[in-house]
Coordinates of C-alpha atoms and ligand atoms in Angstrom, one line a residue:
M1 CA -4.9 -14.2 -19.9
D2 CA -2.3 -16.7 -19.3
M3 CA -2.8 -19.9 -17.2
E4 CA -0.5 -18.8 -14.1
K5 CA -2.5 -15.9 -13.4
E6 CA -5.7 -17.2 -14.0
K7 CA -5.0 -20.2 -11.9
I8 CA -4.2 -17.7 -8.7
R9 CA -7.7 -15.5 -9.7
R10 CA -9.5 -18.6 -8.6
K11 CA -7.4 -19.6 -5.3
V12 CA -7.5 -16.1 -4.2
K13 CA -11.1 -16.5 -5.6
S14 CA -11.8 -19.2 -3.8
I15 CA -10.5 -17.0 0.0
K16 CA -14.1 -16.8 1.8
S17 CA -14.8 -13.1 2.3
L18 CA -12.3 -10.7 0.7
P19 CA -12.3 -7.3 1.9
T20 CA -15.1 -5.7 0.5
L21 CA -15.0 -2.2 0.5
P22 CA -17.6 -0.1 1.5
A23 CA -20.5 1.2 -0.3
V24 CA -19.4 4.5 0.1
A25 CA -16.0 4.0 -1.9
M26 CA -18.0 1.7 -4.3
K27 CA -20.3 4.7 -5.4
V28 CA -16.6 6.9 -5.7
S29 CA -14.8 4.1 -7.4
K30 CA -17.7 4.5 -9.9
M31 CA -18.5 8.5 -9.9
A32 CA -14.3 9.1 -9.9
E33 CA -14.7 7.5 -14.1
N34 CA -17.0 10.5 -14.9
D35 CA -15.1 13.1 -15.9
K36 CA -18.6 15.6 -15.5
T37 CA -18.1 14.5 -11.5
S38 CA -17.1 17.5 -9.8
A39 CA -15.3 17.8 -6.2
N40 CA -18.5 19.2 -4.9
Q41 CA -20.6 15.9 -6.2
L42 CA -18.0 13.7 -4.7
G43 CA -17.7 15.1 -1.8
K44 CA -21.0 14.9 -0.8
I45 CA -21.3 11.1 -1.7
I46 CA -17.9 10.5 0.7
S47 CA -19.4 13.0 3.7
T48 CA -23.0 10.6 3.6
D49 CA -20.6 7.7 5.5
Q50 CA -19.5 10.0 8.2
A51 CA -17.2 6.8 10.0
I52 CA -15.1 7.4 7.0
S53 CA -15.4 10.9 6.0
G54 CA -14.1 11.7 9.7
R55 CA -11.2 8.5 9.2
L56 CA -10.5 10.5 6.4
L57 CA -10.3 14.5 7.5
R58 CA -8.1 13.1 10.0
L59 CA -5.6 11.2 7.6
V60 CA -5.6 14.2 5.9
N61 CA -5.0 16.3 8.9
S62 CA -2.5 14.2 10.6
S63 CA 1.0 14.9 10.6
F64 CA 1.2 12.1 7.2
Y65 CA 0.6 15.5 5.4
G66 CA 1.9 18.5 5.2
F67 CA -0.9 20.3 6.1
P68 CA -2.3 19.2 9.5
G69 CA -5.3 21.2 10.9
R70 CA -5.9 23.2 7.5
I71 CA -8.7 20.9 5.4
S72 CA -12.5 21.5 6.4
S73 CA -14.3 19.2 4.2
I74 CA -14.4 16.5 2.3
S75 CA -14.4 18.3 -1.2
S76 CA -11.2 20.5 -0.6
A77 CA -9.2 17.4 0.4
I78 CA -10.5 15.3 -2.8
V79 CA -9.7 19.0 -4.9
L80 CA -6.0 19.2 -3.7
L81 CA -5.4 15.3 -3.4
G82 CA -7.2 14.3 -6.7
F83 CA -10.1 11.9 -7.4
D84 CA -7.6 8.6 -7.2
V85 CA -5.6 9.2 -4.5
V86 CA -8.9 10.3 -2.2
K87 CA -10.8 7.2 -3.7
S88 CA -7.4 5.0 -2.0
L89 CA -7.3 6.3 1.2
I90 CA -10.8 5.5 1.7
I91 CA -10.5 2.5 0.7
S92 CA -7.0 3.2 3.2
V93 CA -9.1 4.0 6.1
S94 CA -11.6 1.3 5.5
V95 CA -9.1 -1.9 5.6
F96 CA -7.4 -0.6 9.0
E97 CA -9.0 -1.8 11.4
M98 CA -8.3 -5.7 9.6
M99 CA -4.4 -4.5 9.4
E100 CA -4.1 -4.6 12.8
K101 CA -6.1 -7.2 13.7
G102 CA -4.0 -9.4 11.5
I103 CA -0.5 -8.6 11.4
I104 CA 0.8 -6.2 14.5
G105 CA 2.8 -3.2 13.5
L106 CA 1.8 -3.1 9.2
W107 CA -0.7 -0.1 9.3
E108 CA 3.0 1.3 10.6
H109 CA 5.1 -0.6 7.8
S110 CA 2.4 1.1 5.2
L111 CA 2.0 4.2 6.7
G112 CA 5.6 4.7 6.6
C113 CA 5.7 3.1 3.4
A114 CA 3.7 5.7 2.1
I115 CA 5.9 8.6 3.6
A116 CA 9.0 6.9 2.5
S117 CA 7.6 6.6 -1.6
R118 CA 6.3 10.4 -1.6
I119 CA 9.8 11.4 -0.5
I120 CA 11.6 9.1 -3.3
A121 CA 8.5 10.6 -5.6
K122 CA 9.4 14.0 -5.1
R123 CA 12.3 13.3 -6.6
I124 CA 11.8 10.7 -9.7
K125 CA 10.2 13.1 -12.4
D126 CA 7.1 12.0 -13.9
C127 CA 5.9 10.4 -10.2
D128 CA 3.1 12.1 -8.1
P129 CA 4.0 12.3 -5.1
E130 CA 0.6 11.7 -3.4
E131 CA -0.3 8.7 -5.9
L132 CA 2.9 7.0 -4.7
S133 CA 1.9 7.3 -1.2
V134 CA -0.8 6.2 -1.8
A135 CA 0.7 2.9 -3.3
G136 CA 3.2 2.7 -0.4
L137 CA -0.3 3.0 2.3
L138 CA -1.8 -0.4 0.1
H139 CA 1.2 -1.9 -1.4
D140 CA 1.1 -5.1 1.2
I141 CA -2.6 -5.3 1.5
G142 CA -2.6 -8.5 0.6
K143 CA -1.2 -9.6 4.1
I144 CA -4.3 -8.6 5.6
V145 CA -6.0 -11.4 3.7
V146 CA -3.0 -13.6 4.0
S147 CA -3.0 -13.3 8.1
I148 CA -7.1 -13.2 8.8
Q149 CA -8.8 -15.0 6.6
L150 CA -5.7 -18.1 5.4
T151 CA -5.0 -18.4 9.4
E152 CA -4.0 -22.2 9.0
N153 CA -1.6 -21.1 6.6
Y154 CA -0.5 -18.1 8.0
E155 CA 0.8 -20.2 11.4
D156 CA 2.9 -22.5 8.9
I157 CA 3.8 -19.0 7.2
K158 CA 5.1 -17.8 10.6
K159 CA 7.7 -21.2 11.4
L160 CA 9.1 -21.0 8.6
I161 CA 10.1 -17.5 8.1
K162 CA 11.4 -18.6 12.0
E163 CA 12.5 -21.9 10.7
K164 CA 14.5 -21.1 7.9
K165 CA 15.1 -17.1 8.4
I166 CA 13.4 -16.4 4.8
I167 CA 11.4 -12.9 4.6
F168 CA 7.3 -13.4 4.9
Y169 CA 6.9 -13.4 0.9
E170 CA 9.7 -16.3 0.1
A171 CA 7.5 -18.3 2.8
E172 CA 4.6 -17.7 1.4
K173 CA 5.7 -18.7 -2.0
E174 CA 6.5 -22.1 -0.2
V175 CA 3.0 -22.2 1.7
L176 CA 0.7 -20.8 -0.9
K177 CA 2.2 -20.6 -4.0
F178 CA 0.8 -17.6 -4.1
T179 CA 1.6 -14.4 -1.9
H180 CA 0.3 -11.0 -1.0
E181 CA 1.3 -10.0 -4.0
D182 CA -1.3 -11.8 -5.9
I183 CA -3.5 -10.8 -3.4
G184 CA -3.1 -7.4 -3.4
G185 CA -3.1 -6.8 -7.0
W186 CA -5.9 -9.4 -7.7
L187 CA -8.0 -6.6 -5.3
A188 CA -6.2 -3.5 -6.0
E189 CA -7.9 -4.6 -9.7
S190 CA -11.2 -5.5 -8.6
W191 CA -11.5 -2.0 -6.8
N192 CA -10.6 -0.2 -10.2
L193 CA -7.9 1.4 -9.1
P194 CA -5.6 2.7 -12.1
V195 CA -2.8 0.7 -12.9
S196 CA -0.2 3.1 -12.0
L197 CA -1.5 1.9 -7.9
Q198 CA -2.1 -1.7 -9.4
E199 CA 1.1 -2.6 -10.6
P200 CA 2.8 -1.3 -7.4
V201 CA 0.8 -3.2 -5.7
L202 CA 0.8 -6.3 -7.6
C203 CA 5.0 -6.2 -7.9
H204 CA 6.8 -4.3 -5.4
H205 CA 9.0 -7.5 -4.5
Q206 CA 9.5 -8.6 -8.0
P207 CA 9.2 -4.8 -9.7
T208 CA 11.1 -5.7 -12.7
K209 CA 8.0 -7.4 -13.4
A210 CA 6.2 -4.3 -13.7
Q211 CA 5.2 -3.8 -17.7
S212 CA 3.7 0.2 -17.6
A213 CA 4.3 2.2 -14.5
K214 CA 7.9 0.2 -13.7
L215 CA 9.1 3.8 -12.2
Q216 CA 6.7 3.4 -9.2
T217 CA 7.3 0.1 -8.3
S218 CA 10.2 0.7 -8.3
V219 CA 10.1 3.8 -5.7
V220 CA 7.4 1.6 -3.4
H221 CA 10.7 -1.1 -3.5
L222 CA 12.7 1.2 -2.9
A223 CA 10.4 2.8 0.2
N224 CA 9.4 -0.8 1.9
F225 CA 13.4 -1.8 1.4
L226 CA 14.1 1.7 3.2
V227 CA 11.2 1.4 5.3
R228 CA 12.1 -2.8 6.9
S229 CA 15.7 -1.0 6.5
V230 CA 15.1 1.9 9.2
G231 CA 13.3 -0.7 11.3
F232 CA 9.5 1.4 11.4
G233 CA 6.0 -0.9 11.7
S234 CA 6.5 -4.5 11.0
G235 CA 5.4 -6.8 7.2
G236 CA 5.0 -9.6 9.6
D237 CA 8.8 -11.1 9.3
P238 CA 11.9 -9.5 11.4
W239 CA 14.5 -9.5 8.1
V240 CA 15.5 -7.0 5.6
P241 CA 14.2 -7.7 2.2
K242 CA 17.4 -7.7 -1.2
L243 CA 16.9 -4.6 -2.9
N244 CA 17.0 -4.7 -6.8
R245 CA 19.3 -3.5 -8.5
K246 CA 17.6 -2.8 -12.3
A247 CA 14.7 -1.3 -10.0
W248 CA 17.0 1.3 -8.1
D249 CA 19.3 1.4 -11.1
L250 CA 15.9 3.0 -13.3
L251 CA 15.3 5.3 -10.4
G252 CA 18.3 6.9 -11.5
L253 CA 19.1 8.4 -7.7
S254 CA 22.7 9.1 -6.6
F255 CA 24.0 8.2 -3.3
Q256 CA 23.6 11.9 -2.4
D257 CA 20.0 11.9 -2.9
L258 CA 19.7 8.6 -1.2
E259 CA 21.2 9.7 2.0
E260 CA 19.0 13.1 2.4
I261 CA 16.0 10.9 1.7
I262 CA 16.6 8.5 4.3
R263 CA 17.4 11.8 6.5
E264 CA 14.2 13.3 5.7
L265 CA 12.1 9.8 6.1
G266 CA 13.2 9.8 9.9
D267 CA 12.4 13.7 10.3
E268 CA 9.0 12.3 9.6
L269 CA 8.7 9.3 10.8
E270 CA 9.5 10.8 14.0
S271 CA 6.8 13.3 13.9
V272 CA 3.9 10.5 13.0
E273 CA 4.0 9.7 16.6
A274 CA 1.7 7.1 18.1
N275 CA -0.7 9.7 18.6
T276 CA -1.5 10.7 15.6
L277 CA -1.6 7.0 14.2
C278 CA -4.7 5.6 16.9
E279 CA -6.2 9.3 16.2
S280 CA -6.0 8.9 12.3
A281 CA -7.5 5.3 12.8
D282 CA -10.9 5.3 15.1
Ligands
LIG1 FE1 5.2 -6.9 0.0
LIG2 FE1 5.9 -4.1 2.5

């Protein structure tokens, strides 16, 4: 591990009370790694936590997914979406409350990014749209830590965003010397998420740094750009981040694809109404 990474790790670790996963998510993490675990067994464990399983079912049955009202049990959600996706959704619903306490609009931004990532991934070979949608959902998870645990620095970051008209990420670099990417990447690693989910979280602002999940990282990078461009939710600053040319080229999309993606995104965001968002949260 290089010195820089070690330094950031120590800094992030020194932040008091990083979001810890609920006990059920920890158990699910362990069980999902075992090939012999069945969807039924995993479903039973998740169902022991009523609050989490309730939120999870509401999310998968909301218009966020294409099968509203059709998934009646956690084990059928697992069969439909896979272990990793369900595990990551549990993380997402667990941290949702924290999200709203931190940056207003971050949940909507994250949900928008999840939807955009899924739409883009459907057009990219070797990308799993459901996995990409959770990568989009989790990509800014580090911002929760910055806004809730590093409150003094967060005030400085907000000031800098206004004064210098820079994006959140740039302001973090000046104030903290590390960013929500580093924090999110570290969290994703400590929660044992697959690399295909870790790298989009760790590198979504600098997609060329991704090593083994270049495509997935570029998808989330483009999704983040599009959701900010259409102004859905908030990432904590009023600016649209730059689109990385190499990431765009790597995806191999045409401008016609882009037009269709934007149209589809607009339709889907419209159907994710405010009440759906609230319902999936309580
Ligand atoms: Fe970000
Ligand atoms: Fe973002």
